[in-house]
């Protein structure tokens, strides 16, 4: 899964898997944005990274 899908959208499924004690290997690919929706920022996008939804200027 991607980093946005893991940290934002998929956290419910991931936490449920952990709570149930499911034996699994979970692989996360950190591409720093939602690539399938046009490079939108996610909660795991690092500060200063460029995305199509990143604010311009100083924050």
Short mmCIF file of N, CA and C in Angstrom, two decimals:
data_model
loop_
_atom_site.label_atom_id
_atom_site.label_comp_id
_atom_site.label_asym_id
_atom_site.label_seq_id
_atom_site.Cartn_x
_atom_site.Cartn_y
_atom_site.Cartn_z
N UNK A 1 0.84 -1.18 0.00
CA UNK A 1 0.00 0.00 0.00
C UNK A 1 0.88 1.24 0.00
N UNK A 2 0.34 2.33 -0.45
CA UNK A 2 1.08 3.59 -0.42
C UNK A 2 1.04 4.22 0.95
N UNK A 3 1.88 5.24 1.14
CA UNK A 3 1.94 5.90 2.44
C UNK A 3 0.65 6.65 2.76
N UNK A 4 0.03 7.29 1.80
CA UNK A 4 -1.24 7.98 2.04
C UNK A 4 -2.35 7.00 2.36
N UNK A 5 -2.41 5.91 1.60
CA UNK A 5 -3.41 4.89 1.86
C UNK A 5 -3.23 4.22 3.20
N UNK A 6 -2.01 4.12 3.65
CA UNK A 6 -1.74 3.52 4.96
C UNK A 6 -2.07 4.49 6.08
N UNK A 7 -1.58 5.71 5.98
CA UNK A 7 -1.73 6.68 7.08
C UNK A 7 -3.12 7.30 7.15
N UNK A 8 -3.78 7.46 6.01
CA UNK A 8 -5.07 8.16 5.99
C UNK A 8 -6.24 7.19 5.78
N UNK A 9 -6.37 6.69 4.58
CA UNK A 9 -7.53 5.89 4.20
C UNK A 9 -7.50 4.49 4.82
N UNK A 10 -6.34 3.86 4.87
CA UNK A 10 -6.27 2.46 5.26
C UNK A 10 -5.98 2.18 6.71
N UNK A 11 -5.90 3.22 7.54
CA UNK A 11 -5.53 2.99 8.94
C UNK A 11 -6.56 2.13 9.68
N UNK A 12 -7.84 2.21 9.28
CA UNK A 12 -8.86 1.39 9.94
C UNK A 12 -8.61 -0.09 9.69
N UNK A 13 -8.36 -0.44 8.44
CA UNK A 13 -8.12 -1.85 8.11
C UNK A 13 -6.82 -2.35 8.74
N UNK A 14 -5.81 -1.50 8.71
CA UNK A 14 -4.52 -1.89 9.29
C UNK A 14 -4.63 -2.08 10.80
N UNK A 15 -5.31 -1.16 11.49
CA UNK A 15 -5.45 -1.29 12.94
C UNK A 15 -6.32 -2.49 13.30
N UNK A 16 -7.33 -2.79 12.49
CA UNK A 16 -8.15 -3.97 12.72
C UNK A 16 -7.36 -5.25 12.57
N UNK A 17 -6.49 -5.28 11.57
CA UNK A 17 -5.64 -6.45 11.36
C UNK A 17 -4.72 -6.68 12.56
N UNK A 18 -4.15 -5.60 13.08
CA UNK A 18 -3.26 -5.70 14.23
C UNK A 18 -4.04 -6.13 15.48
N UNK A 19 -5.22 -5.54 15.68
CA UNK A 19 -6.04 -5.87 16.86
C UNK A 19 -6.45 -7.34 16.87
N UNK A 20 -6.78 -7.88 15.68
CA UNK A 20 -7.19 -9.29 15.59
C UNK A 20 -6.00 -10.25 15.71
N UNK A 21 -4.80 -9.71 15.64
CA UNK A 21 -3.62 -10.56 15.75
C UNK A 21 -3.32 -11.33 14.47
N UNK A 22 -3.78 -10.81 13.35
CA UNK A 22 -3.53 -11.46 12.07
C UNK A 22 -2.04 -11.52 11.78
N UNK A 23 -1.56 -12.69 11.42
CA UNK A 23 -0.16 -12.81 11.03
C UNK A 23 -0.03 -12.36 9.59
N UNK A 24 0.75 -11.30 9.37
CA UNK A 24 0.88 -10.75 8.03
C UNK A 24 2.17 -9.98 7.91
N UNK A 25 2.58 -9.80 6.68
CA UNK A 25 3.68 -8.89 6.37
C UNK A 25 3.05 -7.73 5.62
N UNK A 26 3.20 -6.53 6.14
CA UNK A 26 2.60 -5.34 5.54
C UNK A 26 3.70 -4.50 4.91
N UNK A 27 3.57 -4.22 3.64
CA UNK A 27 4.58 -3.44 2.92
C UNK A 27 3.99 -2.09 2.55
N UNK A 28 4.67 -1.01 2.93
CA UNK A 28 4.23 0.34 2.58
C UNK A 28 5.28 0.98 1.68
N UNK A 29 4.83 1.54 0.57
CA UNK A 29 5.72 2.24 -0.35
C UNK A 29 5.56 3.74 -0.10
N UNK A 30 6.62 4.39 0.35
CA UNK A 30 6.57 5.82 0.68
C UNK A 30 6.89 6.66 -0.55
N UNK A 31 5.85 7.04 -1.28
CA UNK A 31 6.05 7.90 -2.44
C UNK A 31 5.66 9.35 -2.14
N UNK A 32 5.34 9.64 -0.89
CA UNK A 32 5.15 10.98 -0.34
C UNK A 32 3.92 11.72 -0.83
N UNK A 33 2.96 11.04 -1.49
CA UNK A 33 1.73 11.70 -1.94
C UNK A 33 0.76 10.64 -2.47
N UNK A 34 -0.48 11.08 -2.74
CA UNK A 34 -1.46 10.22 -3.41
C UNK A 34 -1.20 10.30 -4.91
N UNK A 35 -0.52 9.35 -5.47
CA UNK A 35 -0.16 9.39 -6.88
C UNK A 35 -1.34 9.08 -7.80
N UNK A 36 -2.28 8.24 -7.33
CA UNK A 36 -3.40 7.86 -8.19
C UNK A 36 -4.46 8.95 -8.31
N UNK A 37 -4.35 10.04 -7.57
CA UNK A 37 -5.32 11.13 -7.66
C UNK A 37 -4.66 12.43 -8.13
N UNK A 38 -3.51 12.33 -8.76
CA UNK A 38 -2.87 13.51 -9.32
C UNK A 38 -1.86 14.17 -8.40
N UNK A 39 -1.15 13.40 -7.63
CA UNK A 39 -0.08 13.87 -6.73
C UNK A 39 -0.62 14.84 -5.67
N UNK A 40 -1.68 14.44 -4.98
CA UNK A 40 -2.22 15.23 -3.88
C UNK A 40 -1.45 14.90 -2.61
N UNK A 41 -1.32 15.88 -1.70
CA UNK A 41 -0.61 15.66 -0.44
C UNK A 41 -1.42 14.72 0.46
N UNK A 42 -0.72 14.01 1.30
CA UNK A 42 -1.35 13.16 2.31
C UNK A 42 -0.81 13.58 3.66
N UNK A 43 -1.30 12.96 4.72
CA UNK A 43 -0.82 13.32 6.05
C UNK A 43 0.63 12.90 6.27
N UNK A 44 1.14 12.04 5.42
CA UNK A 44 2.53 11.62 5.56
C UNK A 44 3.47 12.30 4.56
N UNK A 45 2.95 13.28 3.80
CA UNK A 45 3.81 14.05 2.90
C UNK A 45 4.72 14.94 3.74
N UNK A 46 6.03 14.88 3.51
CA UNK A 46 6.94 15.67 4.33
C UNK A 46 6.78 17.17 4.09
N UNK A 47 7.07 17.95 5.10
CA UNK A 47 7.04 19.41 4.98
C UNK A 47 8.03 19.84 3.91
N UNK A 48 7.59 20.72 3.03
CA UNK A 48 8.46 21.23 1.98
C UNK A 48 8.37 20.45 0.68
N UNK A 49 7.69 19.30 0.68
CA UNK A 49 7.55 18.52 -0.55
C UNK A 49 6.52 19.18 -1.46
N UNK A 50 6.72 19.06 -2.78
CA UNK A 50 5.77 19.64 -3.73
C UNK A 50 4.71 18.62 -4.08
N UNK A 51 3.44 19.05 -4.05
CA UNK A 51 2.32 18.28 -4.57
C UNK A 51 1.38 19.26 -5.25
N UNK A 52 0.37 18.75 -5.95
CA UNK A 52 -0.58 19.64 -6.63
C UNK A 52 -1.50 20.34 -5.65
N UNK A 53 -1.54 19.90 -4.40
CA UNK A 53 -2.40 20.54 -3.39
C UNK A 53 -1.60 21.17 -2.26
N UNK A 54 -0.30 21.37 -2.47
CA UNK A 54 0.54 22.01 -1.46
C UNK A 54 0.37 23.52 -1.57
N UNK A 55 0.28 24.19 -0.42
CA UNK A 55 0.18 25.65 -0.42
C UNK A 55 1.47 26.26 -0.93
N UNK A 56 1.33 27.40 -1.62
CA UNK A 56 2.48 28.12 -2.15
C UNK A 56 2.86 29.23 -1.19
N UNK A 57 4.14 29.48 -1.01
CA UNK A 57 4.60 30.55 -0.13
C UNK A 57 4.95 30.02 1.24
N UNK A 58 5.19 30.95 2.15
CA UNK A 58 5.57 30.57 3.51
C UNK A 58 4.34 30.22 4.33
N UNK A 59 4.49 29.22 5.16
CA UNK A 59 3.39 28.80 6.04
C UNK A 59 3.81 29.05 7.46
#
